[in-house]
CSV table of C-alpha atoms in Angstrom, one decimal:
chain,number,residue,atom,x,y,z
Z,1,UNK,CA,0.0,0.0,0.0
Z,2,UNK,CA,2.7,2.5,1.1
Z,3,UNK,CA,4.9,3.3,-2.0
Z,4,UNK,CA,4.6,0.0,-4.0
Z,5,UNK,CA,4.1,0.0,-7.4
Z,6,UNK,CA,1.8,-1.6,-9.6
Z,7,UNK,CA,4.5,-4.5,-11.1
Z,8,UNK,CA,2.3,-5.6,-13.9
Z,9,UNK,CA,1.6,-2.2,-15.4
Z,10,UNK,CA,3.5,-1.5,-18.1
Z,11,UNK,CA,6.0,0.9,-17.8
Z,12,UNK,CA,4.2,4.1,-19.7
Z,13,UNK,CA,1.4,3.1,-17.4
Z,14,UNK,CA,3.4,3.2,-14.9
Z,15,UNK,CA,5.1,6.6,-15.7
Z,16,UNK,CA,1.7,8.2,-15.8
Z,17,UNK,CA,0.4,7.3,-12.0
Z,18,UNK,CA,3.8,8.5,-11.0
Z,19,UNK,CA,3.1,11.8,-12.2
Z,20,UNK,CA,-0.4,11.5,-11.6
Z,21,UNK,CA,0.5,10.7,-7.5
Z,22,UNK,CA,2.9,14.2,-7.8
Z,23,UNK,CA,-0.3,16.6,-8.0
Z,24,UNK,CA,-1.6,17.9,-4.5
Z,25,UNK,CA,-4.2,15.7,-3.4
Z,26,UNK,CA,-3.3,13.3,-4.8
Z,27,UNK,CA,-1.4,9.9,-3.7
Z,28,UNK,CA,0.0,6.8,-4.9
Z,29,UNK,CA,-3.6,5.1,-4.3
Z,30,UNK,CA,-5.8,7.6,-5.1
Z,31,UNK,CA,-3.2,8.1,-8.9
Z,32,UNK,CA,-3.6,4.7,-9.5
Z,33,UNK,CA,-7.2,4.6,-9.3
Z,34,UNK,CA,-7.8,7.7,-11.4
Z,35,UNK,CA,-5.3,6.3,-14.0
Z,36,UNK,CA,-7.7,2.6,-14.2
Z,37,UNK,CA,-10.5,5.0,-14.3
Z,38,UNK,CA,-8.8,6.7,-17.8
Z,39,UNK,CA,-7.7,4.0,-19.1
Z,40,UNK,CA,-10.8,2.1,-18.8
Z,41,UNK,CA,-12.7,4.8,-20.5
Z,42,UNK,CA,-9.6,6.2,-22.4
Z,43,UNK,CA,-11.2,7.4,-25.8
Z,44,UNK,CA,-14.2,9.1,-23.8
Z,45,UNK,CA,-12.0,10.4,-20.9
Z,46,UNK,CA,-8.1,9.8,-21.5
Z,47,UNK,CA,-7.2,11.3,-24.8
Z,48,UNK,CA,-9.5,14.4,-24.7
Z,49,UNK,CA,-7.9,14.8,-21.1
Z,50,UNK,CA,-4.5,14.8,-23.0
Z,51,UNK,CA,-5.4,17.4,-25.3
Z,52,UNK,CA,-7.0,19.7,-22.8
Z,53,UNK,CA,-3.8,19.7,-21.0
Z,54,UNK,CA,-1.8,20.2,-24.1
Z,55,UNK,CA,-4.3,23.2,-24.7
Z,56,UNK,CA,-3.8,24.7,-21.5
Z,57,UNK,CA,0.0,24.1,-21.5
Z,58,UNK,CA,0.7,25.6,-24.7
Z,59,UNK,CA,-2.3,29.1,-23.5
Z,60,UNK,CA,-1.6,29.6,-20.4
Z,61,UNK,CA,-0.1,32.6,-18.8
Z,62,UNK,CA,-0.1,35.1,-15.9
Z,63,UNK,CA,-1.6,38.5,-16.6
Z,64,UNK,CA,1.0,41.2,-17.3
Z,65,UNK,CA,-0.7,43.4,-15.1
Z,66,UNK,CA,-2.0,41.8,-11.8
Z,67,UNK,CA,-0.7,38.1,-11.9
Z,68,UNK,CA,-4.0,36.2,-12.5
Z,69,UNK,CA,-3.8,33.0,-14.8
Z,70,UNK,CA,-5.2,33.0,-17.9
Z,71,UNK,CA,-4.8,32.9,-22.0
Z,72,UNK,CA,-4.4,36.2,-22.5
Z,73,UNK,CA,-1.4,38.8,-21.8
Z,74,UNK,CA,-3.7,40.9,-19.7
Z,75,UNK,CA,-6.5,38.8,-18.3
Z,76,UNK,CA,-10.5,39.3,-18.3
Z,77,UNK,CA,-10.3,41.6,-15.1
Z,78,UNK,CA,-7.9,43.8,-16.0
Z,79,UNK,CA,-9.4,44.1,-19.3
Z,80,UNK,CA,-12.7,45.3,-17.9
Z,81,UNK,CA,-12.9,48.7,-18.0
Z,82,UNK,CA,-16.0,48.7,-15.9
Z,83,UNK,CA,-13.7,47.0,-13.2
Z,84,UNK,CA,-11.4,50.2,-13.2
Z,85,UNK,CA,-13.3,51.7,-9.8
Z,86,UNK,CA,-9.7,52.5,-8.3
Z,87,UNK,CA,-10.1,49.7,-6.0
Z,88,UNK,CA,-7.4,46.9,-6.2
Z,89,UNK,CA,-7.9,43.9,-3.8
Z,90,UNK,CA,-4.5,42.0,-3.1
Z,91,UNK,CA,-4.3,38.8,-2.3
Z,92,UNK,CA,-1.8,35.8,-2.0
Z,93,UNK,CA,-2.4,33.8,-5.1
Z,94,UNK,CA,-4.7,33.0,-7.8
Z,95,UNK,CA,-6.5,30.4,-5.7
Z,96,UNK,CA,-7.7,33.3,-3.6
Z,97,UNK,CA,-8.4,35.1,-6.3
Z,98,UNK,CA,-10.8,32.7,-7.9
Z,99,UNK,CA,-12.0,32.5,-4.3
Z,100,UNK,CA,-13.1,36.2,-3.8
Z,101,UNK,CA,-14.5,36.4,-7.6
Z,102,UNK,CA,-16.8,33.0,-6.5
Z,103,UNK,CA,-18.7,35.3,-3.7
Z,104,UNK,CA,-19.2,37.9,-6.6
Z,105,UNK,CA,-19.4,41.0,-4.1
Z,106,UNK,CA,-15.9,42.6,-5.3
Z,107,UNK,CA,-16.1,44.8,-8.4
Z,108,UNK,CA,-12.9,46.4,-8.3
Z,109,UNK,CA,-9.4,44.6,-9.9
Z,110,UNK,CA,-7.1,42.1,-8.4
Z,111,UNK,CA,-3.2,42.0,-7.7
Z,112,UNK,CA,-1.7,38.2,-6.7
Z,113,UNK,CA,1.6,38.9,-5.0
Z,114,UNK,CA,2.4,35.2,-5.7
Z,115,UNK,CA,3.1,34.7,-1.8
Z,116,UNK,CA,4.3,36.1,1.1
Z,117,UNK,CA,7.2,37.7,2.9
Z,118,UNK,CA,9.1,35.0,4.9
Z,119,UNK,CA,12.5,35.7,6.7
Z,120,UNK,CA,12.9,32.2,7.4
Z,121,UNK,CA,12.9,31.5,3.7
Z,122,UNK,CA,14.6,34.5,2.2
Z,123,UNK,CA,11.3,35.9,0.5
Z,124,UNK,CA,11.1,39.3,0.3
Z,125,UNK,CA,9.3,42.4,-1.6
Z,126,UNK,CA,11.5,42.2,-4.6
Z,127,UNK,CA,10.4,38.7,-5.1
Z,128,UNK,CA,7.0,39.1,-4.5
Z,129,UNK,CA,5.0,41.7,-7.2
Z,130,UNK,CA,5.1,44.2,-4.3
Z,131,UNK,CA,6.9,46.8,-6.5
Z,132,UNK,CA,4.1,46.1,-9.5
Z,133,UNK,CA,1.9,46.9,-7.0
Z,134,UNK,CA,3.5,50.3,-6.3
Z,135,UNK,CA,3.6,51.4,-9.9
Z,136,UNK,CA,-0.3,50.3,-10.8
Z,137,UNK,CA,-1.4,52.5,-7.5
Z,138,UNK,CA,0.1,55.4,-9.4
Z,139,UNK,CA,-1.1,54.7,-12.6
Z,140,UNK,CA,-4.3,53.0,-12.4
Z,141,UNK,CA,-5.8,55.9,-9.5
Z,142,UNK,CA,-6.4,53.6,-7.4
Z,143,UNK,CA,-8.1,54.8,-4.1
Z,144,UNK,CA,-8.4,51.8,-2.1
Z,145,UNK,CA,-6.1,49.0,-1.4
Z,146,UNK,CA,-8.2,46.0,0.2
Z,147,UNK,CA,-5.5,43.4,2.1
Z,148,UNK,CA,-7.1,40.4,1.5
Z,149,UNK,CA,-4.1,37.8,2.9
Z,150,UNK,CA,-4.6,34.8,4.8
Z,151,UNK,CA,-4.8,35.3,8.3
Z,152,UNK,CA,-1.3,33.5,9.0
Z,153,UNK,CA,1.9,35.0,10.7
Z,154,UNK,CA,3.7,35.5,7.5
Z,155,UNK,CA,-0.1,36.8,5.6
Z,156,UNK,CA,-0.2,39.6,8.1
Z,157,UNK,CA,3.4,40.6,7.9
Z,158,UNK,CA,3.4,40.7,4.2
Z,159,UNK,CA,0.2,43.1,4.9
Z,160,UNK,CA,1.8,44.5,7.8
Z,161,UNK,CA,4.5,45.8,5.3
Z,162,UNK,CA,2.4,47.0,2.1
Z,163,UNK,CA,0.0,48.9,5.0
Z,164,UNK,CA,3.2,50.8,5.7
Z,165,UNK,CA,4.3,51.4,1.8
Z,166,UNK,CA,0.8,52.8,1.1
Z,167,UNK,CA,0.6,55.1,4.3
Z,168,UNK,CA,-1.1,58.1,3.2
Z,169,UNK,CA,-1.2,57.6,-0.8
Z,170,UNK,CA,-4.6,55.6,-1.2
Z,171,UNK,CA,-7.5,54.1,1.4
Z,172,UNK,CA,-6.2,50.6,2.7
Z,173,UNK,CA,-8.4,47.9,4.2
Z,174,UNK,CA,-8.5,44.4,5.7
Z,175,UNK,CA,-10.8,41.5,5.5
Z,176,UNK,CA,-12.8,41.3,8.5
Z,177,UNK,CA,-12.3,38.9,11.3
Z,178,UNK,CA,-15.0,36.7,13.0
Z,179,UNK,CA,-16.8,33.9,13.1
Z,180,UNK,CA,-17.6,32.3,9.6
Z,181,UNK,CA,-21.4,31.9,8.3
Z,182,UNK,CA,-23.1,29.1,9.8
Z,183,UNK,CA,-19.8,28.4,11.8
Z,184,UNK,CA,-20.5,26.9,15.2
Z,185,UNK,CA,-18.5,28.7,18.3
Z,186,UNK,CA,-17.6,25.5,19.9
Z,187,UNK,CA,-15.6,24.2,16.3
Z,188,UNK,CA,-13.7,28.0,16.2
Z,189,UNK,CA,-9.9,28.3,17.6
Z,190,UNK,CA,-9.4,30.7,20.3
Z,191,UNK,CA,-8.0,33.1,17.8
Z,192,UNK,CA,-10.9,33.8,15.7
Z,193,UNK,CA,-13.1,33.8,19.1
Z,194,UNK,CA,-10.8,36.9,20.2
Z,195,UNK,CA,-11.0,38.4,17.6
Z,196,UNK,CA,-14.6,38.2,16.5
Z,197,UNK,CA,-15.3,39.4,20.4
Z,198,UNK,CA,-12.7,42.7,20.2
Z,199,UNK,CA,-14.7,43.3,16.6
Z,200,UNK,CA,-18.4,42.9,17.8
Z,201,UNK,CA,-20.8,45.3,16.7
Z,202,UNK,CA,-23.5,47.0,18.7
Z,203,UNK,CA,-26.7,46.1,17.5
Q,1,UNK,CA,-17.0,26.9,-1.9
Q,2,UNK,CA,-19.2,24.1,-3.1
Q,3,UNK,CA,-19.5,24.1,-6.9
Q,4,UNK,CA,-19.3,27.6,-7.5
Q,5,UNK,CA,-16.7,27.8,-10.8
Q,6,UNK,CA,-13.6,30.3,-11.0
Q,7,UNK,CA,-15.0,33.1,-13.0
Q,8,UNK,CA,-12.0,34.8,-13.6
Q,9,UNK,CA,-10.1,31.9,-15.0
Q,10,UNK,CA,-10.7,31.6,-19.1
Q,11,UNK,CA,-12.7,29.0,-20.5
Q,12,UNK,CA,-10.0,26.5,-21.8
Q,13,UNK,CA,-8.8,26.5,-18.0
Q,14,UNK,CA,-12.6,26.0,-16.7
Q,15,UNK,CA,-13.0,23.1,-19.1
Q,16,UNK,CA,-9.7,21.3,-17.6
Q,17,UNK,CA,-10.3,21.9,-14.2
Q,18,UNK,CA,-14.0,20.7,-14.9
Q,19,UNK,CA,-12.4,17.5,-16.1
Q,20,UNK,CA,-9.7,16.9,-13.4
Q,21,UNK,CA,-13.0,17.0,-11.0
Q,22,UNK,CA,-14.7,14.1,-12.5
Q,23,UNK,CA,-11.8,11.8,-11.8
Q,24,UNK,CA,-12.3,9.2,-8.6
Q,25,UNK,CA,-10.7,11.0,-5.3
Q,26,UNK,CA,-11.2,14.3,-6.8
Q,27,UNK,CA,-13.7,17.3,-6.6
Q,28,UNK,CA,-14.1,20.8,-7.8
Q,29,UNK,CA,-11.8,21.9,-4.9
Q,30,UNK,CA,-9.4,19.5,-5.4
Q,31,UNK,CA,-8.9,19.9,-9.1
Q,32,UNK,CA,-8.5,24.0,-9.0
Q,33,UNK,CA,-5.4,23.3,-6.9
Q,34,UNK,CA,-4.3,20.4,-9.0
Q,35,UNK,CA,-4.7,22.6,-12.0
Q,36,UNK,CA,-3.6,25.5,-10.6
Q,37,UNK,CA,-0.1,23.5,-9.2
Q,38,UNK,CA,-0.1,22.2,-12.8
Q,39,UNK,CA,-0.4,26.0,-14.8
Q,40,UNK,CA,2.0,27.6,-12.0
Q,41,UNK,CA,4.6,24.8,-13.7
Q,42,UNK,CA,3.4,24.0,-16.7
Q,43,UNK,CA,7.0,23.7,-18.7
Q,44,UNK,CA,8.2,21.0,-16.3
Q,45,UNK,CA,4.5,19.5,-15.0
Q,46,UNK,CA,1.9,20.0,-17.7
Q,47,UNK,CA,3.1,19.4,-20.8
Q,48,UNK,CA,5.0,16.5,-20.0
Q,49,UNK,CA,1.6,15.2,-18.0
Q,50,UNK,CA,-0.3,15.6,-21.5
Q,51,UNK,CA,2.4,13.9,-23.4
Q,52,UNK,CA,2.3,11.1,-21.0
Q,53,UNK,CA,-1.8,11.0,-21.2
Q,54,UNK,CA,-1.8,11.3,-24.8
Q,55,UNK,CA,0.9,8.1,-25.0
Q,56,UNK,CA,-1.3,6.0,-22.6
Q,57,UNK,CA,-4.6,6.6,-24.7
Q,58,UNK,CA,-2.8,5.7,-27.7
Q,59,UNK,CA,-1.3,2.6,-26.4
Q,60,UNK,CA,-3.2,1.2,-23.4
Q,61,UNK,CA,-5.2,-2.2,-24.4
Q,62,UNK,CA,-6.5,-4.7,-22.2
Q,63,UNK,CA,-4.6,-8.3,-22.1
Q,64,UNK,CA,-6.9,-10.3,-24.6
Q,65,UNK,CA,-5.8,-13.3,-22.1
Q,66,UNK,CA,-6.6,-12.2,-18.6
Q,67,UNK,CA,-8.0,-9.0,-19.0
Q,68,UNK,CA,-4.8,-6.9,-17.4
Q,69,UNK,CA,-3.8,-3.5,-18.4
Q,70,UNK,CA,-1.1,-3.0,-20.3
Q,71,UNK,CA,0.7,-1.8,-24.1
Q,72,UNK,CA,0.7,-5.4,-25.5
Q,73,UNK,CA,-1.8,-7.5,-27.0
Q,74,UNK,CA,-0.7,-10.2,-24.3
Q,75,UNK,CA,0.4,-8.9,-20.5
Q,76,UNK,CA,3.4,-9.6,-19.4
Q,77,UNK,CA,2.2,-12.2,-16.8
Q,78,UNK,CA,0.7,-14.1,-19.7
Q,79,UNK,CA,3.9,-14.0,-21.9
Q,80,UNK,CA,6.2,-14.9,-19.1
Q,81,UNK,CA,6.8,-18.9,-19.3
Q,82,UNK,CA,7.7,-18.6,-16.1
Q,83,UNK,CA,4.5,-17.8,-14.5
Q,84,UNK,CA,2.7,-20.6,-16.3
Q,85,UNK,CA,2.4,-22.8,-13.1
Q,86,UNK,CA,-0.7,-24.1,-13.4
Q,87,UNK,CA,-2.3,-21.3,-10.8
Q,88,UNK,CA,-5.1,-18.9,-11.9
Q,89,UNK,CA,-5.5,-16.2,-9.5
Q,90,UNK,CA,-9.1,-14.6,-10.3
Q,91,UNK,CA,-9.8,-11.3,-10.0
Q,92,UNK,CA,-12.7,-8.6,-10.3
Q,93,UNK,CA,-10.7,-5.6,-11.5
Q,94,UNK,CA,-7.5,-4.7,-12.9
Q,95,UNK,CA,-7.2,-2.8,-9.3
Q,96,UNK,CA,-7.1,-5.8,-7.6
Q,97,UNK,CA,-4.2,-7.4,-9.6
Q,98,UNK,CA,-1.9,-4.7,-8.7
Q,99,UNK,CA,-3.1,-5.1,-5.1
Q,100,UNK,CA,-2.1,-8.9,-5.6
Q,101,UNK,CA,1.2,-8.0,-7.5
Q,102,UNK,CA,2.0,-6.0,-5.1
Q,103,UNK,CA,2.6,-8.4,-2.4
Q,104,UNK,CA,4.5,-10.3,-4.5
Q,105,UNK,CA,3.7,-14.1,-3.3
Q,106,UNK,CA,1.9,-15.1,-6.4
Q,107,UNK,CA,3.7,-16.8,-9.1
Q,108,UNK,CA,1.1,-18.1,-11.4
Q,109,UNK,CA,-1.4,-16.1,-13.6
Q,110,UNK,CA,-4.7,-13.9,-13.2
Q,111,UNK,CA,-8.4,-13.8,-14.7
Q,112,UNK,CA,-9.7,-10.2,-14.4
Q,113,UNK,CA,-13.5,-10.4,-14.7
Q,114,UNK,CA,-14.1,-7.0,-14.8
Q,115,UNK,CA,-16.7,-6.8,-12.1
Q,116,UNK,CA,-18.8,-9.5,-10.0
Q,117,UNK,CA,-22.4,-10.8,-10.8
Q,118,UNK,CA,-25.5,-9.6,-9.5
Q,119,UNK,CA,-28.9,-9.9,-10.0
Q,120,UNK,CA,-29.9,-6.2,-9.1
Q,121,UNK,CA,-27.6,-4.7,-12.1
Q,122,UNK,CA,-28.6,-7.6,-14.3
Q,123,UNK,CA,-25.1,-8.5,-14.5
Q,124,UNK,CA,-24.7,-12.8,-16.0
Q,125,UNK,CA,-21.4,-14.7,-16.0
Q,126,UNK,CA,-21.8,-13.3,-20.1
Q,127,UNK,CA,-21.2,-10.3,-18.8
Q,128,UNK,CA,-18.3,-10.8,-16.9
Q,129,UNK,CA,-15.3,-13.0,-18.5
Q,130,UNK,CA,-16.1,-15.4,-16.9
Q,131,UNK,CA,-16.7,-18.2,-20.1
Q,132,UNK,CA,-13.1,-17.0,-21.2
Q,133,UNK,CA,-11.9,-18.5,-17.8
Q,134,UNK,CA,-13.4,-21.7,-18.6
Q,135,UNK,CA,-11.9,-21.8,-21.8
Q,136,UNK,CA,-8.3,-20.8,-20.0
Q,137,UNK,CA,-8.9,-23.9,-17.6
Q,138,UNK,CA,-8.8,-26.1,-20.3
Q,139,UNK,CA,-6.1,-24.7,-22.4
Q,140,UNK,CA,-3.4,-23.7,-20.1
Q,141,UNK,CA,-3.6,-26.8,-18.2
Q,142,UNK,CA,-4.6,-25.2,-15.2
Q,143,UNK,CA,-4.8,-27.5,-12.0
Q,144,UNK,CA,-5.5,-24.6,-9.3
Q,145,UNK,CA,-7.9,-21.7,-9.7
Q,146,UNK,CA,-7.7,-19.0,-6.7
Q,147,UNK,CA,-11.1,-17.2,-6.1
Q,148,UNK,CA,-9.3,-13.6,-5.0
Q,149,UNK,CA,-12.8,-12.1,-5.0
Q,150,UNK,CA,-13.9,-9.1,-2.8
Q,151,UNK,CA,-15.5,-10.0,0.9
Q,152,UNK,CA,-18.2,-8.2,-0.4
Q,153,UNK,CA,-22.1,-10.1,-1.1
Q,154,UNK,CA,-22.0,-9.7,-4.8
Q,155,UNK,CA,-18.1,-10.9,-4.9
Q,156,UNK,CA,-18.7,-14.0,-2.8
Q,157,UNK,CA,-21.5,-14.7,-4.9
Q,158,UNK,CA,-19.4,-15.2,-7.7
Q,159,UNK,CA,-17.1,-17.0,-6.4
Q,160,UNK,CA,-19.8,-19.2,-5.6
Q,161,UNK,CA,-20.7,-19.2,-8.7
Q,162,UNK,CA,-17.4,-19.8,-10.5
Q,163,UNK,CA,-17.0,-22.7,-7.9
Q,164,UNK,CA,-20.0,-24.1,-8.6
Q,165,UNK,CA,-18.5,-24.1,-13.0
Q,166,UNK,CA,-15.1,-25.3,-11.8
Q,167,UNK,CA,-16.1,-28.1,-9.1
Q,168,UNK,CA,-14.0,-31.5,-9.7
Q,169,UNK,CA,-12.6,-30.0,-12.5
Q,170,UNK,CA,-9.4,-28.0,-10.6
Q,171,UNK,CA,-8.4,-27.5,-7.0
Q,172,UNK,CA,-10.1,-24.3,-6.0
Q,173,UNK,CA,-9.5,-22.3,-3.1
Q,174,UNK,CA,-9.7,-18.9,-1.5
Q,175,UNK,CA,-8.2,-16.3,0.0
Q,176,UNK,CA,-7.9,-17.4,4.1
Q,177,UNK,CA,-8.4,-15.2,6.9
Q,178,UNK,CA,-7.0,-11.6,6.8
Q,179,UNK,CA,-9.9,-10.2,4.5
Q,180,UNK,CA,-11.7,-8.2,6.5
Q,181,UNK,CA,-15.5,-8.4,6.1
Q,182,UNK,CA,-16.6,-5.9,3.7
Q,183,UNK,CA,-13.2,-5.3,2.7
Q,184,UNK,CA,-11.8,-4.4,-0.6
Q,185,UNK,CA,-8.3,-5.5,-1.7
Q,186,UNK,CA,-7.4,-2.6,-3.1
Q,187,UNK,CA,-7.3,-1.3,0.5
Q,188,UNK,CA,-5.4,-4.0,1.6
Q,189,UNK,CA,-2.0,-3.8,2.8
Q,190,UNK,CA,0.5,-6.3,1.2
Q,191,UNK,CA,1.2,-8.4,4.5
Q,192,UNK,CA,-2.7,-9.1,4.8
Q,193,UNK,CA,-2.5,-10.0,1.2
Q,194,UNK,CA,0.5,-12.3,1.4
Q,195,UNK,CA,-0.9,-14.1,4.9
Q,196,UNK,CA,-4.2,-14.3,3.3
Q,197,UNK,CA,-2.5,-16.4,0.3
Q,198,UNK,CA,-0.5,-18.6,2.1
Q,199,UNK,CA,-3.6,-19.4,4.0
Q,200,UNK,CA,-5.9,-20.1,1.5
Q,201,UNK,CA,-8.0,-22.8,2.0
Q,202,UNK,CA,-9.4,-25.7,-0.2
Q,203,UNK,CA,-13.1,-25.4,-1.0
C-alpha cells in the first residue's frame, strides 16, 4: 500500500500514476485509481484529457498586469474597464483570487503577489509583485487597497509591510475577522473567538 | 465553496479543471489546486503530463488473455513462461491485480473479470469473462484456480458461482483469513494479502 508500485503495469502506465500521484491531493492510491479510471474509459475520458492539457500548456499565462492565470497577456479583469473603480484587492495567489470572484461581491481589480514575505525563507518584496503593486497604484488611480491575505503569521506581515508602503497615498483595508457563516463557536480556535469578540458590533 | 466555478479563469482552463473533477478522489476543490499547481509549472509539470496522457490513450489495451492492463496484446504475466504454473488467480478488476502483484507471493497467472455478478444490475457470467476462464482452464492446463474475490455479497456470490463451474474439475480455493468483512483489496496492505494467500483454503 505505502509506495509499492503496480509490477504488472507496463511501464508508460506506470510513468503516468507516477506523475499523476505528484499533483496535491493526490497519492500513490488515489493516482492509481484515477489512471484505471482513464484508461478504462480512455477514448471518452483519457485522450481528450490529454489534449485539454496540451491546450492549457501551450495558452496559459499570468496577466501582465496583476498576476491572475489565464490565455491572454492581460487577463479578463484587467481588461474590464467597468472594473477600473480604483479599487485593487491584493491577495496571496490565484486560488484566492478565484476564491473572492466565486462570492461575486468585489467589483474592483485584483493584484496576486504570488506569496508572502518570509524571513525564514529569504522571501522578500523584490520577489513578491510588491513593486508592480506600487507602480499600478500610481497609474491606475487607485483609491483603495483591500488586504485580502490569509490570516497566518507571515499573511499579516506581508500586509503589515504593504499597509506601511501605502501610508497616506490611497484608502487601505482588511478582511474582516469573525466567526464564519453558519460556523459553530464550539468548532472556532481561540483566535478567531478573540477576535470576533474585540470586533463585535452593537446592534 | 461548493461548486461555484472560477470566474476569472478563461474557459480553456474551466473546461480542464471541470475534467480533473470528474476523476475518482477528486472534486471541484481539489482539481483548481491540482490545475492550478499544474499551470503555475506547466514547462516542467503539464506538458509532460499531457504527453504522458496522450501516450497512454494511444497505447493502453486490455490483455486479450486475462483482462490486465497494459501496451501489449498479451500482458506480461501471460507471456512470461515462467508464471505458467498451473495457478489462476481470479480477480474482479485490474485494481485488484496490482493489489495482488503488489505483495508479491503469487507466481502463477490472473483472470480479471471486470466486475462481480449480480442480479440487481442484471449482470450474467456473459457479462463478466467469466466463459473466457473456462476456456483458459482447459487450455493452459490449469490444476489450481484462486477465487481472489472481494468480501463483499456480490463478490462472494461469484465466487460461488465460478465454484460451482469449476467443481471437480481443478483444485479451488480462497483467499484465508485476513480479509476483512466488507473489505476491498485494493485497500489492503500487502502483508494481509501475502498471509491471506499462504492461507488459502481448499473449498
Amino acid at each position: 500500500m505505502i509506495g509499492a508500485r503496480p509490477v504488472s503495469s507496463t511501464s508508460e502506465i506506470e510513468t503516468l500514476i507516477e506523475m499523476m500521484a505528484r499533483l496535491p491531493g493526490l497519492g500513490p492510491r488515489s493516482a492509481r485509481r484515477a489512471v484505471l479510471h482513464l484508461i478504462r474509459k480512455r477514448a471518452l475520458l483519457l485522450a481528450p484529457l490529454a489534449d485539454q492539457m496540451a491546450r492549457v500548456a501551450a495558452s496559459a499565462r499570468e496577466c501582465l498586469n496583476c498576476g491572475n492565470v489565464g490565455t491572454a497577456e492581460i487577463c479578463p479583469i484587467c481588461a474590464d474597464e467597468a472594473r477600473a473603480n480604483g479599487e485593487i484587492c491584493v491577495v496571496e495567489d490565484v486560488a484566492d483570487l478565484w476564491a473572492m470572484e466565486r462570492s461575486g461581491q468585489f467589483k474592483g481589480r485584483y493584484h496576486v503577489l504570488g506569496g508572502t514575505l518570509s524571513a525564514l525563507d529569504s522571501v522578500g518584496p523584490e520577489d513578491l509583485s510588491i513593486p508592480r503593486l506600487m507602480d499600478r497604484v500610481e497609474s491606475e488611480g487607485v483609491t483603495e487597497v483591500i488586504l485580502a491575505l490569509n490570516a497566518t503569521v507571515d499573511g499579516q506581515t506581508t500586509a503589515h509591510y504593504i499597509a506601511d508602503q501605502l501610508e497616506g497615498r490611497v484608502r487601505l483595508s482588511s478582511l474582516a475577522q469573525g466567526v464564519p457563516i453558519g460556523g459553530e463557536l464550539d468548532y472556532l480556535d481561540d483566535g478567531t473567538i478573540t477576535a470576533a469578540l474585540r470586533a463585535r458590533k452593537a446592534l
